[in-house]
CSV table of C-alpha atoms in Angstrom, one decimal:
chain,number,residue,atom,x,y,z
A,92,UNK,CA,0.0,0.0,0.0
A,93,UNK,CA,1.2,4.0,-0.7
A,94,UNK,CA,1.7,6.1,2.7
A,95,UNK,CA,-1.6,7.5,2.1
A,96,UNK,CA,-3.4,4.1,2.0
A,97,UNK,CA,-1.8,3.2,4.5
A,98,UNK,CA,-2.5,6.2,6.8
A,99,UNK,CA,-6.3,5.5,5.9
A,100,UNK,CA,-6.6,1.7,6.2
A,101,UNK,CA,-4.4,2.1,10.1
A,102,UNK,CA,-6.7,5.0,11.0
A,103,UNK,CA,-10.1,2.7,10.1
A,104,UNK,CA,-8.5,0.2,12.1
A,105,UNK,CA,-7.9,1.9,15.3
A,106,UNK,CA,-11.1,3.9,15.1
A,107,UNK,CA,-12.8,0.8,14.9
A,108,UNK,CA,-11.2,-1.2,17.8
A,109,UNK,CA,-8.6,0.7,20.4
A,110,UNK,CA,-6.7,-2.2,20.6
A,111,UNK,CA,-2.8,-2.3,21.4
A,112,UNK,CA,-2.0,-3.5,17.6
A,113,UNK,CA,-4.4,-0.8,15.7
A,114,UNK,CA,-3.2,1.5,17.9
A,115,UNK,CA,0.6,0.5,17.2
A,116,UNK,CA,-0.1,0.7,13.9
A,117,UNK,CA,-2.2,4.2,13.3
A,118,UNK,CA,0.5,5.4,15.5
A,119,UNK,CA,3.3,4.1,13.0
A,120,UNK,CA,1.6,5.0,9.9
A,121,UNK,CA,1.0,8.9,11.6
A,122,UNK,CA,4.3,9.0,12.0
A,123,UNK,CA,5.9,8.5,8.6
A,124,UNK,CA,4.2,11.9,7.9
A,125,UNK,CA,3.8,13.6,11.2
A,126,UNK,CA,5.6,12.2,13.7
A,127,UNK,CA,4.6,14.9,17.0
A,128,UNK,CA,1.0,13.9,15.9
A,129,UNK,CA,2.1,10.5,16.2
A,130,UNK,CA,3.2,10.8,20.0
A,131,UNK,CA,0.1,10.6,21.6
A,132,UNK,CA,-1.2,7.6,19.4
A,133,UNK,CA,2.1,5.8,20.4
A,134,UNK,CA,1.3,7.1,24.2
A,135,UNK,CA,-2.2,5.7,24.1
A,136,UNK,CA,-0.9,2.5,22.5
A,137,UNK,CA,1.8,1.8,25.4
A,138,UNK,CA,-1.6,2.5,28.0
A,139,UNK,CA,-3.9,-0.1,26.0
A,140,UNK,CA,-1.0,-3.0,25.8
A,141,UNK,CA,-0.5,-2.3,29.6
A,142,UNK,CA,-3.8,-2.9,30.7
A,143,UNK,CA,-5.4,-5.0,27.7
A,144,UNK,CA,-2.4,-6.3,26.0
A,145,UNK,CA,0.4,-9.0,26.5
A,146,UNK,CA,4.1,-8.3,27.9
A,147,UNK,CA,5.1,-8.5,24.0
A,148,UNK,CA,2.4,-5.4,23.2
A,149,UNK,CA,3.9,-3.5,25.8
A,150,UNK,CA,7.9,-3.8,24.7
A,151,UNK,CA,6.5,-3.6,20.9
A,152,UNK,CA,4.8,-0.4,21.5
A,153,UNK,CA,7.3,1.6,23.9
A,154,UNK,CA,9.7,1.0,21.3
A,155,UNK,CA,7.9,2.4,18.5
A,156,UNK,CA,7.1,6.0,21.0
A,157,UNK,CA,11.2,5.4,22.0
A,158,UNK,CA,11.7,5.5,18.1
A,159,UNK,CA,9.0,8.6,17.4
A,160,UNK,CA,10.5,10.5,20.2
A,161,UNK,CA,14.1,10.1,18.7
A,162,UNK,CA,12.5,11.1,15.7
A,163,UNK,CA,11.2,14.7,17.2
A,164,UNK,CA,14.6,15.1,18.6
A,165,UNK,CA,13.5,14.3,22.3
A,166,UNK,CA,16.2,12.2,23.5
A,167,UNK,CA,15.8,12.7,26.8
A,168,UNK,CA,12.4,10.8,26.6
A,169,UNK,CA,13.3,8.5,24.1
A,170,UNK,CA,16.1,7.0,26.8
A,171,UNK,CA,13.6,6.8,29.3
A,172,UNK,CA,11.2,4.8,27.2
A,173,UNK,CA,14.0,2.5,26.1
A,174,UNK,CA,14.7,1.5,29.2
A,175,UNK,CA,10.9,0.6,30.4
A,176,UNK,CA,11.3,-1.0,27.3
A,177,UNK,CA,14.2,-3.2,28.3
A,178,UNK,CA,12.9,-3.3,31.6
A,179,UNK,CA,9.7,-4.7,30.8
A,180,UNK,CA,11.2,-7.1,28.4
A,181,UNK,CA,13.6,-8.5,31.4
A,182,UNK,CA,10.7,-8.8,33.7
A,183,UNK,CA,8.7,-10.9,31.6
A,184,UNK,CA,11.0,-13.3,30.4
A,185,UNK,CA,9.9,-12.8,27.0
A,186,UNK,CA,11.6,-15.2,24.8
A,187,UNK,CA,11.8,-12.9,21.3
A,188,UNK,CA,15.7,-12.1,22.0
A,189,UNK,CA,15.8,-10.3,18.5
A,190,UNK,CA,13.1,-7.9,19.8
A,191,UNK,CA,15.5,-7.3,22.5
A,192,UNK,CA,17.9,-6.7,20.5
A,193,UNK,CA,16.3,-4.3,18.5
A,194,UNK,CA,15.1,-2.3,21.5
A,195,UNK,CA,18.8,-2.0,23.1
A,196,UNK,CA,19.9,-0.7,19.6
A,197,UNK,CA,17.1,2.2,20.1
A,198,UNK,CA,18.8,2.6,23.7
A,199,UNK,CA,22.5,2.5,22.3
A,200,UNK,CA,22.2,4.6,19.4
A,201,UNK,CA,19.5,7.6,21.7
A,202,UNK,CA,22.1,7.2,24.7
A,203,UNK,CA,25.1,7.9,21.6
A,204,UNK,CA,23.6,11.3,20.7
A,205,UNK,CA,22.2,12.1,24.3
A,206,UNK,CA,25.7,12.2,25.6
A,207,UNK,CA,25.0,8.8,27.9
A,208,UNK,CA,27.9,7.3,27.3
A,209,UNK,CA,27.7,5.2,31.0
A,210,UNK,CA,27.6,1.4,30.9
A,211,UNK,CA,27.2,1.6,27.2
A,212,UNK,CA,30.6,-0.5,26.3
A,213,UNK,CA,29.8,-3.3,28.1
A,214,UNK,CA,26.3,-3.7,27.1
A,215,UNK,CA,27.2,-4.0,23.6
A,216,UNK,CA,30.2,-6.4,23.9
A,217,UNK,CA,27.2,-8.6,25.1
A,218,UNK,CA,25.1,-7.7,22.7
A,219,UNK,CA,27.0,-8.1,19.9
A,220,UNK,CA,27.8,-12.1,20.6
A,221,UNK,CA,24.5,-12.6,19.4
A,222,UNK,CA,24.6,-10.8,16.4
A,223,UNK,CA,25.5,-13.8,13.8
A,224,UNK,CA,22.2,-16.0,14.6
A,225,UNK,CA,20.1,-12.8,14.1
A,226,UNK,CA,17.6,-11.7,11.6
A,227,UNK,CA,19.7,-9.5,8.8
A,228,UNK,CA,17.9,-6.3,9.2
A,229,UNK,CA,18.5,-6.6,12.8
A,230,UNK,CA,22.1,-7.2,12.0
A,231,UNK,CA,22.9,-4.5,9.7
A,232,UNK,CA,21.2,-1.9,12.3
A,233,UNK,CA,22.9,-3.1,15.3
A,234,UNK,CA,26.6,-2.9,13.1
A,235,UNK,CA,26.1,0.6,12.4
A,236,UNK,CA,25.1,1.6,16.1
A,237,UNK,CA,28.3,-0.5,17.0
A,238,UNK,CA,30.2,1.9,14.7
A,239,UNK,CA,28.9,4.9,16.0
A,240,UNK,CA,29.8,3.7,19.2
A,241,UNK,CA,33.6,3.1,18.1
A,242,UNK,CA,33.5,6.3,16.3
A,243,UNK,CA,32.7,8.4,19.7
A,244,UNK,CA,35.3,5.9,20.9
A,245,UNK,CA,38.0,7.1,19.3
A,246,UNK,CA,38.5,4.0,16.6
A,247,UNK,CA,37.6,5.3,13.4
A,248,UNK,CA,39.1,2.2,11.6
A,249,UNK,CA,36.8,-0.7,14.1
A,250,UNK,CA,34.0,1.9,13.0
A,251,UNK,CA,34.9,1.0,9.4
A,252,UNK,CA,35.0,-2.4,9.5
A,253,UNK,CA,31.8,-2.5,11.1
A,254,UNK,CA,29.7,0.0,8.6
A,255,UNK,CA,31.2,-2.4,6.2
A,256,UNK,CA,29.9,-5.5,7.4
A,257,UNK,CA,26.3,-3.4,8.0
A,258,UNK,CA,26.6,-2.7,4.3
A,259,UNK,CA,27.2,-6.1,3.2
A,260,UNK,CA,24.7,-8.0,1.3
A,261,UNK,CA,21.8,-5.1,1.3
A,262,UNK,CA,19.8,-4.5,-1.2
A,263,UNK,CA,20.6,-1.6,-3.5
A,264,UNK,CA,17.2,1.0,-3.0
A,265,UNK,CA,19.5,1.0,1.2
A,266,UNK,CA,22.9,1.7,-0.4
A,267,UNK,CA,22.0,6.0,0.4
A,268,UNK,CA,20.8,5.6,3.9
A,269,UNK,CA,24.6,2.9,4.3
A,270,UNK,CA,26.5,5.4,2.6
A,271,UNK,CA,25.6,8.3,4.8
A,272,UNK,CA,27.3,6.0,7.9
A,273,UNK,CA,30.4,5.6,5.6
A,274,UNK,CA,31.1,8.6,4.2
A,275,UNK,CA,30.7,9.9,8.0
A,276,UNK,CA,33.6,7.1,9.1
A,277,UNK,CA,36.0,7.8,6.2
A,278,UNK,CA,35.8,11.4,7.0
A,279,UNK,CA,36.8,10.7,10.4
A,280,UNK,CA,39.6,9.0,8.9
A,281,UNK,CA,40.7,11.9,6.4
A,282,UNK,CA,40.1,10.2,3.2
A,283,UNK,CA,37.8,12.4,1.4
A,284,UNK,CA,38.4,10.8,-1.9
A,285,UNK,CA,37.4,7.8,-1.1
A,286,UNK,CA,34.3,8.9,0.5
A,287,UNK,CA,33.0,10.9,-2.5
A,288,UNK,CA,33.7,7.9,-4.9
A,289,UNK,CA,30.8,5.7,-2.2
A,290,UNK,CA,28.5,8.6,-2.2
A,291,UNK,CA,28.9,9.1,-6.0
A,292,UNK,CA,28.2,5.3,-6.5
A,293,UNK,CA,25.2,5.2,-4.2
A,294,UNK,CA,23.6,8.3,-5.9
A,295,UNK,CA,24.0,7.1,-9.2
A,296,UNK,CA,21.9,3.9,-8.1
A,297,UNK,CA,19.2,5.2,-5.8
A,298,UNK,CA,18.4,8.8,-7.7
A,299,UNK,CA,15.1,7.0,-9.7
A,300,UNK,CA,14.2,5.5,-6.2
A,301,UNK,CA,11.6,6.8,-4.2
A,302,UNK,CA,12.3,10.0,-2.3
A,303,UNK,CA,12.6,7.7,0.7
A,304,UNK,CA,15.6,6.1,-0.6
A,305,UNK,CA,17.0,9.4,-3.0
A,306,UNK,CA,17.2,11.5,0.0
A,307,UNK,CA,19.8,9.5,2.0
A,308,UNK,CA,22.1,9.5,-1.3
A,309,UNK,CA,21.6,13.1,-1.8
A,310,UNK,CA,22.9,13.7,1.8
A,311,UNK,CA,26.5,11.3,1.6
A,312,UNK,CA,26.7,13.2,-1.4
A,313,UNK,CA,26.5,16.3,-0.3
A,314,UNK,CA,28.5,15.8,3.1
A,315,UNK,CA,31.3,14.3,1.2
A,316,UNK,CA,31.7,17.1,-1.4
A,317,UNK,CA,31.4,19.7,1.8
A,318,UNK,CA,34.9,18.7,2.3
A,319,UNK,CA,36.5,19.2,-1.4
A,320,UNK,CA,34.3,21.4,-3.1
A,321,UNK,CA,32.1,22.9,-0.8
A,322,UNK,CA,29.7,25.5,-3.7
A,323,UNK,CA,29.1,22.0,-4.8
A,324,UNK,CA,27.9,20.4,-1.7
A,325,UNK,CA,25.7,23.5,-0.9
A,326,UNK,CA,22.4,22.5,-3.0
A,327,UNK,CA,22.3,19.0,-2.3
A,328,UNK,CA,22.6,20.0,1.0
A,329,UNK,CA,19.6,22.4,1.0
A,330,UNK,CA,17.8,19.8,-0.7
A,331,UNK,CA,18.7,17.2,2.3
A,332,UNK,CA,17.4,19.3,4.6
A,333,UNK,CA,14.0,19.9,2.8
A,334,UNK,CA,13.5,16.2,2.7
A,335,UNK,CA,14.1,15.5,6.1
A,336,UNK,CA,12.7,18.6,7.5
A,337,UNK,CA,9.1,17.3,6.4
A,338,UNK,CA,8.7,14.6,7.6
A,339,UNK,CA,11.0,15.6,10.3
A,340,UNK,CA,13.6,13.6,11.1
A,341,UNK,CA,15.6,15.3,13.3
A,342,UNK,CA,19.0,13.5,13.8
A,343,UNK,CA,19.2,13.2,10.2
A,344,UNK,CA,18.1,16.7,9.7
A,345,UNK,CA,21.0,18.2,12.0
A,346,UNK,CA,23.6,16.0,10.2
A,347,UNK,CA,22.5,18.1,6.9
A,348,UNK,CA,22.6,21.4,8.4
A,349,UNK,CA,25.7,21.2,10.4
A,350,UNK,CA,27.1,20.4,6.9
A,351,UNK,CA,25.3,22.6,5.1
A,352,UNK,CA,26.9,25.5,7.8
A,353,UNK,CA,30.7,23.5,7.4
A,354,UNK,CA,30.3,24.4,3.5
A,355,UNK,CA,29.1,27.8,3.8
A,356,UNK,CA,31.8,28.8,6.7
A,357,UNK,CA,34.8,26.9,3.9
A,358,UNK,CA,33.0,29.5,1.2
A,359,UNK,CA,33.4,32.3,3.8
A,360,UNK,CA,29.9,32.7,4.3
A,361,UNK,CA,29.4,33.1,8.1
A,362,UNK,CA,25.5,34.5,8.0
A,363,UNK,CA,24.3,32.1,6.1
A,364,UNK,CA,26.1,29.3,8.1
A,365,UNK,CA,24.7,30.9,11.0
A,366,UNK,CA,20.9,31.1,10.2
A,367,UNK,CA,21.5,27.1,9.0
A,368,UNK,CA,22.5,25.9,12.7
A,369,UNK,CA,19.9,28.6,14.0
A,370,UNK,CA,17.4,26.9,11.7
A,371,UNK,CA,17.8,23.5,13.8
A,372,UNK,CA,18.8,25.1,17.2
A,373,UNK,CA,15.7,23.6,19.4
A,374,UNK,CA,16.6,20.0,17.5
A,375,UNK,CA,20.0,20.5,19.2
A,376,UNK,CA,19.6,21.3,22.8
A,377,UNK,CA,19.8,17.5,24.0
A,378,UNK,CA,22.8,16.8,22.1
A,379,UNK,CA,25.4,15.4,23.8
A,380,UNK,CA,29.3,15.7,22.7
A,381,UNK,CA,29.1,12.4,21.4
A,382,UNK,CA,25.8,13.4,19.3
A,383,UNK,CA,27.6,16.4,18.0
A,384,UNK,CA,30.4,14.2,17.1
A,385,UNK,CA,28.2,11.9,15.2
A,386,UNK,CA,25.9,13.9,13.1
A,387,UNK,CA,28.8,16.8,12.5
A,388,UNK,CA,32.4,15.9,11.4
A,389,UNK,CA,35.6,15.4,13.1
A,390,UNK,CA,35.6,17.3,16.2
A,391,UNK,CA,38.5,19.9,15.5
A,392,UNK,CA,36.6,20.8,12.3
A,393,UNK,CA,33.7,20.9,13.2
A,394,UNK,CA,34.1,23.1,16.3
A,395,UNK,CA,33.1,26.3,14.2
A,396,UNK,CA,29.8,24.9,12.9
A,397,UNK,CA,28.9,24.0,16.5
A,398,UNK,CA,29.9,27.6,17.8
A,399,UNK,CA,27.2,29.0,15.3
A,400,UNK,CA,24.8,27.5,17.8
A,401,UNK,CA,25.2,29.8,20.7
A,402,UNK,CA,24.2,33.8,19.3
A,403,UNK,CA,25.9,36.4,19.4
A,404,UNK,CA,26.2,38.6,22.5
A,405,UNK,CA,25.0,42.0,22.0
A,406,UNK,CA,25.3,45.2,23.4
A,407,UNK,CA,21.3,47.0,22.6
A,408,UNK,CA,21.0,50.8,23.3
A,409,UNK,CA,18.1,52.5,23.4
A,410,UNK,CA,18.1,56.4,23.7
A,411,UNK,CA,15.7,57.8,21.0
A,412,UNK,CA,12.2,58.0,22.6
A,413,UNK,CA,13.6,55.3,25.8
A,414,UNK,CA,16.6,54.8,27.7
A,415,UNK,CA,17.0,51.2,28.1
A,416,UNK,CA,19.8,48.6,27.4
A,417,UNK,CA,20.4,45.1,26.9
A,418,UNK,CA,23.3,42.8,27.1
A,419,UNK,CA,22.8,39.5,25.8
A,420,UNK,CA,18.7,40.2,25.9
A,421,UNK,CA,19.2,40.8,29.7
A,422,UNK,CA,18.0,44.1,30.5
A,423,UNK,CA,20.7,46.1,32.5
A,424,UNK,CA,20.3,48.5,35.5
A,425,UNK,CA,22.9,51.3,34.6
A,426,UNK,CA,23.7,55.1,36.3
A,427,UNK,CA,23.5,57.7,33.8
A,428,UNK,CA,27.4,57.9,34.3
A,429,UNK,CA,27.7,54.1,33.1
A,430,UNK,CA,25.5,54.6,30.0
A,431,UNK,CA,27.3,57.7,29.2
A,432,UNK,CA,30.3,55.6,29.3
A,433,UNK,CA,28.7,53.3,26.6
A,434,UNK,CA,27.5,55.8,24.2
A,435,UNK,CA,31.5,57.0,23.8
A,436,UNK,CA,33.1,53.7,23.7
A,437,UNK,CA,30.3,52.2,21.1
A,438,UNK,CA,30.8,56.4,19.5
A,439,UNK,CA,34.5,54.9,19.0
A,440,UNK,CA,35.0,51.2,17.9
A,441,UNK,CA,38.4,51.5,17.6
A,442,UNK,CA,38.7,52.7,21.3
A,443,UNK,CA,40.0,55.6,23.2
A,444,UNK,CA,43.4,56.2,25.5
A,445,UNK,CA,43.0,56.9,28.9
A,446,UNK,CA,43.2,60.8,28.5
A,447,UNK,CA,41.1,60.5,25.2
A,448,UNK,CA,37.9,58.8,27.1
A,449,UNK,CA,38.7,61.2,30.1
A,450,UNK,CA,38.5,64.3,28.3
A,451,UNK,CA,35.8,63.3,26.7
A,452,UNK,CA,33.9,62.1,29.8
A,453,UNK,CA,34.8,64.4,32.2
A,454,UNK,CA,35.0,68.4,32.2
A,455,UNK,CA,37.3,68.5,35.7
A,456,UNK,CA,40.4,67.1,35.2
A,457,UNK,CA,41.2,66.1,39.2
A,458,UNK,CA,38.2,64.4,39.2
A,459,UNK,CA,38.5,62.8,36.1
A,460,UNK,CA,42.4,61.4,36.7
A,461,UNK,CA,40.1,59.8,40.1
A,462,UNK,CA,37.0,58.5,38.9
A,463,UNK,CA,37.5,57.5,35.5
A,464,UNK,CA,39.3,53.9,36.8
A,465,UNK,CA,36.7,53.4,39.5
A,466,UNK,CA,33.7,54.1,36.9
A,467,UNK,CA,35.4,51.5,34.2
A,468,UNK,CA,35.7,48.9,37.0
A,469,UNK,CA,32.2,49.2,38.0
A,470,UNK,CA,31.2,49.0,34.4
A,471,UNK,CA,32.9,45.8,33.5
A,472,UNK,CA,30.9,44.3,36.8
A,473,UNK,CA,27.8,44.6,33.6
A,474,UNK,CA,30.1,44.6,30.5
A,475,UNK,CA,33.4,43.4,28.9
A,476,UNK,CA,35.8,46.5,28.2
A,477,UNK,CA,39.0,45.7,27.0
A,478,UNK,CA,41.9,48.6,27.6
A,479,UNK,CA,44.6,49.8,26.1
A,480,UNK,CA,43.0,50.9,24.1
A,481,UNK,CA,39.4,51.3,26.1
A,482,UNK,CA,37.1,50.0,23.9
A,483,UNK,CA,33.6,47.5,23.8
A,484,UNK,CA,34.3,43.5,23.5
A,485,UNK,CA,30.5,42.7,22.1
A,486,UNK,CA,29.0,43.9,19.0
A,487,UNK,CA,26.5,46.9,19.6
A,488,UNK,CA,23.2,48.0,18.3
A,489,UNK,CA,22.3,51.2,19.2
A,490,UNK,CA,19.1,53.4,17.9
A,491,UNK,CA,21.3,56.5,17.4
A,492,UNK,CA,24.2,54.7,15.2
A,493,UNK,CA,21.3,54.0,12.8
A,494,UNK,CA,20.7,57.7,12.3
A,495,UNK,CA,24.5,59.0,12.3
């Protein structure tokens, strides 16, 4: 069946009996398009397999909201329901191993961009001994969250042999969604060249696909040109970042932004780097280092596009109609002294001498050879002032340097 079809037939189903597996699947088929609508679906799912459903229903369906809530970028909630998950799966001695297996690889790979890094070696190492009597699909996923994990570990080339072995054997319409993983390792691994020729090679075969399948290649693609010719990169980046902005998918979408903001930072292009990352900001805040380090590039290069995250502190005056002033969109309580202060030095970017910023400041010379360091030292209790020369550390916008 299409998406839509499917939406349709799920939604009939659930609307006509609440039951743990119409419910699961209305809230699976909402997601694909809408995944916050999904949430509550997946919610009410969890509540029907807890009090009408069996231990099975239960781990089924708080995977799929762990899943849906990685999706939205909600880490922090997607953990917690992994481990109910797991938890529930323990207590019941359920006997479907590969369903535990696919619920710790939702655990792993949420803990990997949460930050959680406790406890998480271990876990796998025991995980990964059952790997080779598993189902493929449940193979090939759990590879690539053991590379990630090696990645973040600091073994780009055990991260390599693993994306590898994920890739092996799969059918050609996954090669994109593979390829992003790879061109992501051999990055790490500063071979550029070779990581354009797999993203190349995976475009060429998915681009009359589906867009569920074109999208992935058009993201390697576009990450691995970000590092040789970043103009290049920029509109199959863009395009990325449409695709997986609707339906969100907000791992994947930061991966193409903070990309997107690498090329346009290589091309010089700072404010539009900055609006990218600003763009994703609230899909960023429960990133952890490791997360960063995952969906970005290697760390030292990727410091820049990460930077772009925090704004800008500025200085605001306000003197035309209003006195008011803001640092950092905190309003500040200034004496007129201090705010005379601030209209000189943001009068004089380049800054002013001692005697140049007393003079100017002060009409009585005694007083001004006494107060001038005692008013600057009060001031910097607000606002950075560097000295020698005296001028402002942030950026200002002020009402009356529009005017001048």
């Amino acid at each position: 069946l299409k998406l839509a079809e499917r939406y349709r037939e799920a939604e009939r189903a659930a609307r006509g009996a609440r039951t743990p597996l119409t419910l699961y699947y209305y809230g699976l088929a909402t997601a694909e398009e809408r995944p916050a609508d999904a949430l509550p679906i997946l919610r009410a799912a969890v509540d029907c397999a807890e009090t009408e459903g069996t231990p099975h229903d239960v781990v089924r369906n708080a995977q799929a909201l762990a899943a849906t809530y990685t999706q939205t970028g909600q880490y922090v909630n997607a953990l917690h329901w992994t481990v109910y998950a797991l938890r529930q799966y323990d207590n019941s001695r359920m006997g479907d191993w590969q369903r535990r297996l696919a619920v710790l690889n939702e655990w792993a790979y949420t803990s990997l961009l949460g930050g959680r890094l406790e406890h998480l070696s271990g876990t796998l190492a025991e995980a990964e001994a059952q790997l080779a009597t598993g189902a493929p699909q449940v193979y090939s996923l759990f590879q690539t969250t053991l590379a990630d994990h090696a990645l973040v570990s600091g073994e780009p080339l055990r991260a390599l042999r693993a994306v590898e072995a994920a890739r092996q054997g799969q059918p050609r319409t996954h090669q994109g969604w593979h390829s992003v993983q790879l061109v992501r390792v051999l990055t790490e691994l500063d071979r550029p060249d070779r990581a354009l020729s797999v993203a190349e090679e995976a475009f060429v075969l998915t681009q009359h696909e589906a867009p569920t399948y074109t999208r992935w290649s058009t993201l390697a693609l576009g990450m691995a040109r970000a590092y040789l010719t970043p103009a290049a990169a920029v509109p199959l980046l863009e395009a990325a970042m449409s695709a997986f902005e609707a339906p969100l998918k907000a791992d994947t979408l930061v991966r193409a932004a903070a990309h997107l903001a690498f090329s346009h930072l290589h091309l010089g292009q700072e404010a539009q780097a900055r609006a990218v990352m600003q763009r994703v900001a609230p899909l960023t805040a429960e990133l952890g280092l490791s997360g960063r380090l995952l969906l970005g590039g290697p760390a030292a290069r990727f410091q820049q596009v990460w930077d772009l995250l925090t704004p800008p502190q500025t200085l605001t005056l306000h003197l035309l109609g209003r006195t008011d002033a803001h640092w950092a969109g905190q309003p500040l309580k200034l004496q007129p002294r201090q705010l005379e202060m601030l209209v000189l030095l943001s009068l004089n970017p380049e800054g002013l001498s001692g005697d140049q910023f007393a003079a100017l400041l002060y009409r009585d010379e005694h007083v001004a050879r006494s107060s001038l360091k005692a008013g600057l030292s009060r001031l910097r209790d607000v606002i950075p002032v560097a000295s020698q020369p005296y001028r402002l550390l942030p950026a200002v916008q002020a009402d009356y340097l529009d005017v001048m």
